[in-house]
Backbone as JSON Lines, residues from 0, in Angstrom:
{"i":0,"aa":"M","n":[-0.42,15.71,84.77],"ca":[0.89,15.41,85.29],"c":[1.09,13.9,85.22]}
{"i":1,"aa":"R","n":[2.21,13.5,84.7],"ca":[2.54,12.08,84.63],"c":[3.15,11.64,85.95]}
{"i":2,"aa":"L","n":[3.07,10.35,86.21],"ca":[3.57,9.8,87.46],"c":[5.05,10.13,87.66]}
{"i":3,"aa":"R","n":[5.83,10.07,86.6],"ca":[7.26,10.35,86.76],"c":[7.53,11.8,87.09]}
{"i":4,"aa":"D","n":[6.55,12.7,86.85],"ca":[6.7,14.12,87.15],"c":[6.25,14.46,88.56]}
{"i":5,"aa":"A","n":[5.74,13.48,89.27],"ca":[5.23,13.74,90.62],"c":[6.34,14.21,91.54]}
{"i":6,"aa":"V","n":[6.0,15.12,92.41],"ca":[6.95,15.64,93.38],"c":[6.95,14.73,94.6]}
{"i":7,"aa":"R","n":[8.09,14.4,95.07],"ca":[8.19,13.54,96.25],"c":[8.62,14.39,97.44]}
{"i":8,"aa":"M","n":[7.92,14.23,98.55],"ca":[8.24,14.99,99.75],"c":[8.25,14.05,100.95]}
{"i":9,"aa":"P","n":[9.19,13.11,101.0],"ca":[9.19,12.13,102.09],"c":[9.43,12.73,103.47]}
{"i":10,"aa":"S","n":[10.06,13.87,103.54],"ca":[10.32,14.46,104.85],"c":[9.09,15.14,105.42]}
{"i":11,"aa":"V","n":[8.09,15.38,104.6],"ca":[6.87,16.06,105.05],"c":[5.81,15.04,105.45]}
{"i":12,"aa":"V","n":[5.66,14.01,104.68],"ca":[4.57,13.06,104.89],"c":[5.12,11.65,105.03]}
{"i":13,"aa":"R","n":[4.63,10.97,106.03],"ca":[4.93,9.56,106.2],"c":[3.64,8.8,105.97]}
{"i":14,"aa":"R","n":[3.56,8.12,104.86],"ca":[2.32,7.43,104.5],"c":[2.12,6.21,105.39]}
{"i":15,"aa":"R","n":[0.87,6.02,105.75],"ca":[0.49,4.86,106.55],"c":[-0.77,4.29,105.95]}
{"i":16,"aa":"S","n":[-0.94,3.0,106.05],"ca":[-2.11,2.38,105.46],"c":[-3.16,2.0,106.51]}
{"i":17,"aa":"H","n":[-2.89,2.26,107.76],"ca":[-3.82,1.86,108.81],"c":[-4.55,3.06,109.39]}
{"i":18,"aa":"R","n":[-5.61,2.8,110.04],"ca":[-6.38,3.83,110.72],"c":[-5.78,4.05,112.11]}
{"i":19,"aa":"A","n":[-6.34,5.01,112.81],"ca":[-5.85,5.33,114.16],"c":[-5.93,4.09,115.05]}
{"i":20,"aa":"S","n":[-4.96,3.96,115.89],"ca":[-4.88,2.84,116.82],"c":[-6.05,2.88,117.8]}
{"i":21,"aa":"P","n":[-6.54,1.72,118.24],"ca":[-7.64,1.71,119.22],"c":[-7.25,2.34,120.55]}
{"i":22,"aa":"R","n":[-5.96,2.51,120.81],"ca":[-5.52,3.11,122.06],"c":[-5.59,4.63,122.05]}
{"i":23,"aa":"V","n":[-5.96,5.2,120.93],"ca":[-6.04,6.66,120.8],"c":[-7.23,7.17,121.59]}
{"i":24,"aa":"D","n":[-7.01,8.21,122.37],"ca":[-8.07,8.84,123.14],"c":[-9.0,9.59,122.17]}
{"i":25,"aa":"P","n":[-10.26,9.2,122.08],"ca":[-11.17,9.85,121.13],"c":[-11.38,11.34,121.42]}
{"i":26,"aa":"D","n":[-11.33,11.73,122.69],"ca":[-11.48,13.15,123.02],"c":[-10.29,13.96,122.5]}
{"i":27,"aa":"L","n":[-9.09,13.41,122.67],"ca":[-7.89,14.07,122.16],"c":[-7.94,14.15,120.64]}
{"i":28,"aa":"A","n":[-8.31,13.06,119.99],"ca":[-8.39,13.04,118.53],"c":[-9.4,14.09,118.04]}
{"i":29,"aa":"G","n":[-10.52,14.19,118.7],"ca":[-11.52,15.19,118.32],"c":[-11.02,16.61,118.52]}
{"i":30,"aa":"R","n":[-10.32,16.84,119.61],"ca":[-9.78,18.17,119.9],"c":[-8.72,18.57,118.87]}
{"i":31,"aa":"V","n":[-7.81,17.65,118.57],"ca":[-6.76,17.94,117.59],"c":[-7.38,18.15,116.21]}
{"i":32,"aa":"H","n":[-8.36,17.35,115.86],"ca":[-9.05,17.49,114.57],"c":[-9.74,18.86,114.5]}
{"i":33,"aa":"S","n":[-10.37,19.28,115.57],"ca":[-11.04,20.58,115.61],"c":[-10.04,21.73,115.47]}
{"i":34,"aa":"E","n":[-8.9,21.61,116.15],"ca":[-7.86,22.64,116.03],"c":[-7.34,22.72,114.6]}
{"i":35,"aa":"L","n":[-7.14,21.57,113.98],"ca":[-6.67,21.56,112.59],"c":[-7.71,22.17,111.66]}
{"i":36,"aa":"A","n":[-8.98,21.86,111.88],"ca":[-10.05,22.43,111.06],"c":[-10.11,23.94,111.23]}
{"i":37,"aa":"A","n":[-9.84,24.45,112.41],"ca":[-9.82,25.9,112.64],"c":[-8.63,26.54,111.92]}
{"i":38,"aa":"D","n":[-7.49,25.84,111.89],"ca":[-6.3,26.35,111.22],"c":[-6.42,26.27,109.69]}
{"i":39,"aa":"L","n":[-7.25,25.35,109.21],"ca":[-7.44,25.15,107.77],"c":[-8.92,25.26,107.43]}
{"i":40,"aa":"P","n":[-9.5,26.47,107.57],"ca":[-10.95,26.61,107.41],"c":[-11.47,26.32,106.0]}
{"i":41,"aa":"D","n":[-10.63,26.42,104.99],"ca":[-11.08,26.19,103.62],"c":[-10.94,24.74,103.17]}
{"i":42,"aa":"E","n":[-10.42,23.9,104.03],"ca":[-10.2,22.5,103.68],"c":[-11.34,21.63,104.19]}
{"i":43,"aa":"D","n":[-11.65,20.59,103.43],"ca":[-12.65,19.62,103.83],"c":[-11.9,18.42,104.41]}
{"i":44,"aa":"L","n":[-11.75,18.42,105.73],"ca":[-10.98,17.37,106.39],"c":[-11.85,16.15,106.65]}
{"i":45,"aa":"S","n":[-11.34,15.0,106.3],"ca":[-12.05,13.76,106.54],"c":[-11.98,13.41,108.03]}
{"i":46,"aa":"E","n":[-12.84,12.53,108.46],"ca":[-12.83,12.09,109.86],"c":[-11.49,11.46,110.21]}
{"i":47,"aa":"Y","n":[-10.94,10.71,109.27],"ca":[-9.65,10.07,109.47],"c":[-8.58,10.9,108.77]}
{"i":48,"aa":"L","n":[-7.67,11.45,109.54],"ca":[-6.65,12.31,108.96],"c":[-5.73,11.57,108.01]}
{"i":49,"aa":"Y","n":[-5.59,10.25,108.2],"ca":[-4.78,9.47,107.26],"c":[-5.35,9.62,105.85]}
{"i":50,"aa":"D","n":[-6.68,9.69,105.74],"ca":[-7.31,9.83,104.43],"c":[-6.94,11.16,103.77]}
{"i":51,"aa":"C","n":[-6.77,12.2,104.57],"ca":[-6.38,13.5,104.01],"c":[-5.05,13.39,103.29]}
{"i":52,"aa":"I","n":[-4.16,12.58,103.82],"ca":[-2.85,12.39,103.19],"c":[-2.94,11.37,102.07]}
{"i":53,"aa":"D","n":[-3.59,10.24,102.33],"ca":[-3.66,9.18,101.33],"c":[-4.4,9.62,100.07]}
{"i":54,"aa":"M","n":[-5.43,10.45,100.21],"ca":[-6.25,10.85,99.07],"c":[-5.76,12.16,98.43]}
{"i":55,"aa":"Y","n":[-4.76,12.77,99.01],"ca":[-4.28,14.05,98.49],"c":[-3.61,13.88,97.14]}
{"i":56,"aa":"R","n":[-3.94,14.73,96.2],"ca":[-3.35,14.7,94.87],"c":[-2.25,15.74,94.79]}
{"i":57,"aa":"M","n":[-1.01,15.3,94.68],"ca":[0.12,16.2,94.62],"c":[-0.03,17.13,93.42]}
{"i":58,"aa":"G","n":[0.28,18.39,93.64],"ca":[0.2,19.38,92.57],"c":[-1.13,20.09,92.51]}
{"i":59,"aa":"S","n":[-2.04,19.76,93.42],"ca":[-3.36,20.4,93.39],"c":[-3.36,21.76,94.08]}
{"i":60,"aa":"K","n":[-2.26,22.11,94.72],"ca":[-2.1,23.41,95.37],"c":[-0.72,23.95,94.99]}
{"i":61,"aa":"P","n":[-0.51,25.23,95.17],"ca":[0.86,25.74,95.01],"c":[1.79,25.02,95.99]}
{"i":62,"aa":"R","n":[3.02,24.82,95.58],"ca":[3.96,23.99,96.35],"c":[4.08,24.43,97.81]}
{"i":63,"aa":"C","n":[4.19,25.74,98.08],"ca":[4.36,26.18,99.47],"c":[3.12,25.85,100.3]}
{"i":64,"aa":"E","n":[1.93,26.0,99.71],"ca":[0.7,25.65,100.43],"c":[0.61,24.14,100.63]}
{"i":65,"aa":"E","n":[1.05,23.4,99.63],"ca":[1.02,21.95,99.69],"c":[1.87,21.43,100.85]}
{"i":66,"aa":"V","n":[3.08,21.94,100.95],"ca":[3.99,21.52,102.01],"c":[3.42,21.89,103.37]}
{"i":67,"aa":"E","n":[2.87,23.09,103.49],"ca":[2.3,23.53,104.76],"c":[1.1,22.67,105.14]}
{"i":68,"aa":"Y","n":[0.19,22.43,104.19],"ca":[-1.0,21.62,104.45],"c":[-0.63,20.21,104.89]}
{"i":69,"aa":"L","n":[0.22,19.54,104.11],"ca":[0.6,18.17,104.45],"c":[1.37,18.1,105.76]}
{"i":70,"aa":"G","n":[2.2,19.09,106.03],"ca":[2.91,19.14,107.3],"c":[1.99,19.3,108.49]}
{"i":71,"aa":"M","n":[0.98,20.16,108.34],"ca":[0.03,20.37,109.44],"c":[-0.8,19.12,109.7]}
{"i":72,"aa":"V","n":[-1.22,18.44,108.65],"ca":[-1.99,17.21,108.83],"c":[-1.12,16.14,109.48]}
{"i":73,"aa":"Q","n":[0.12,16.01,109.01],"ca":[1.02,15.01,109.6],"c":[1.3,15.32,111.06]}
{"i":74,"aa":"E","n":[1.48,16.59,111.39],"ca":[1.72,16.99,112.78],"c":[0.52,16.63,113.65]}
{"i":75,"aa":"A","n":[-0.69,16.84,113.14],"ca":[-1.89,16.5,113.89],"c":[-1.96,14.99,114.14]}
{"i":76,"aa":"I","n":[-1.64,14.2,113.12],"ca":[-1.62,12.75,113.27],"c":[-0.6,12.34,114.33]}
{"i":77,"aa":"D","n":[0.58,12.93,114.28],"ca":[1.63,12.62,115.24],"c":[1.19,12.99,116.66]}
{"i":78,"aa":"R","n":[0.52,14.12,116.83],"ca":[0.04,14.54,118.16],"c":[-0.97,13.54,118.7]}
{"i":79,"aa":"I","n":[-1.86,13.08,117.84],"ca":[-2.88,12.13,118.28],"c":[-2.23,10.81,118.68]}
{"i":80,"aa":"E","n":[-1.3,10.34,117.86],"ca":[-0.62,9.07,118.17],"c":[0.23,9.15,119.43]}
{"i":81,"aa":"A","n":[0.81,10.32,119.66],"ca":[1.65,10.51,120.85],"c":[0.82,10.78,122.11]}
{"i":82,"aa":"G","n":[-0.44,11.1,121.92],"ca":[-1.31,11.35,123.07],"c":[-1.11,12.73,123.68]}
{"i":83,"aa":"R","n":[-0.73,13.71,122.86],"ca":[-0.52,15.06,123.4],"c":[-1.32,16.09,122.65]}
């Protein structure tokens, strides 16, 4: 796939270049990460969920699975950042 053929999904993923904030509760982050791993048992989730998005290669899954996967990872990141 050429770069110009890449699918853009800005409403699903908000790219960030930083790691989790130091104010993040590590217990909450671990719990959310565990819940995500249970929901996505076939995925190899990195310790840092930002890496799951940053390293993801678009087109490596069927589109519906891709949107669902990226949405679930982004939702987990948002939950951790919001502290819920």
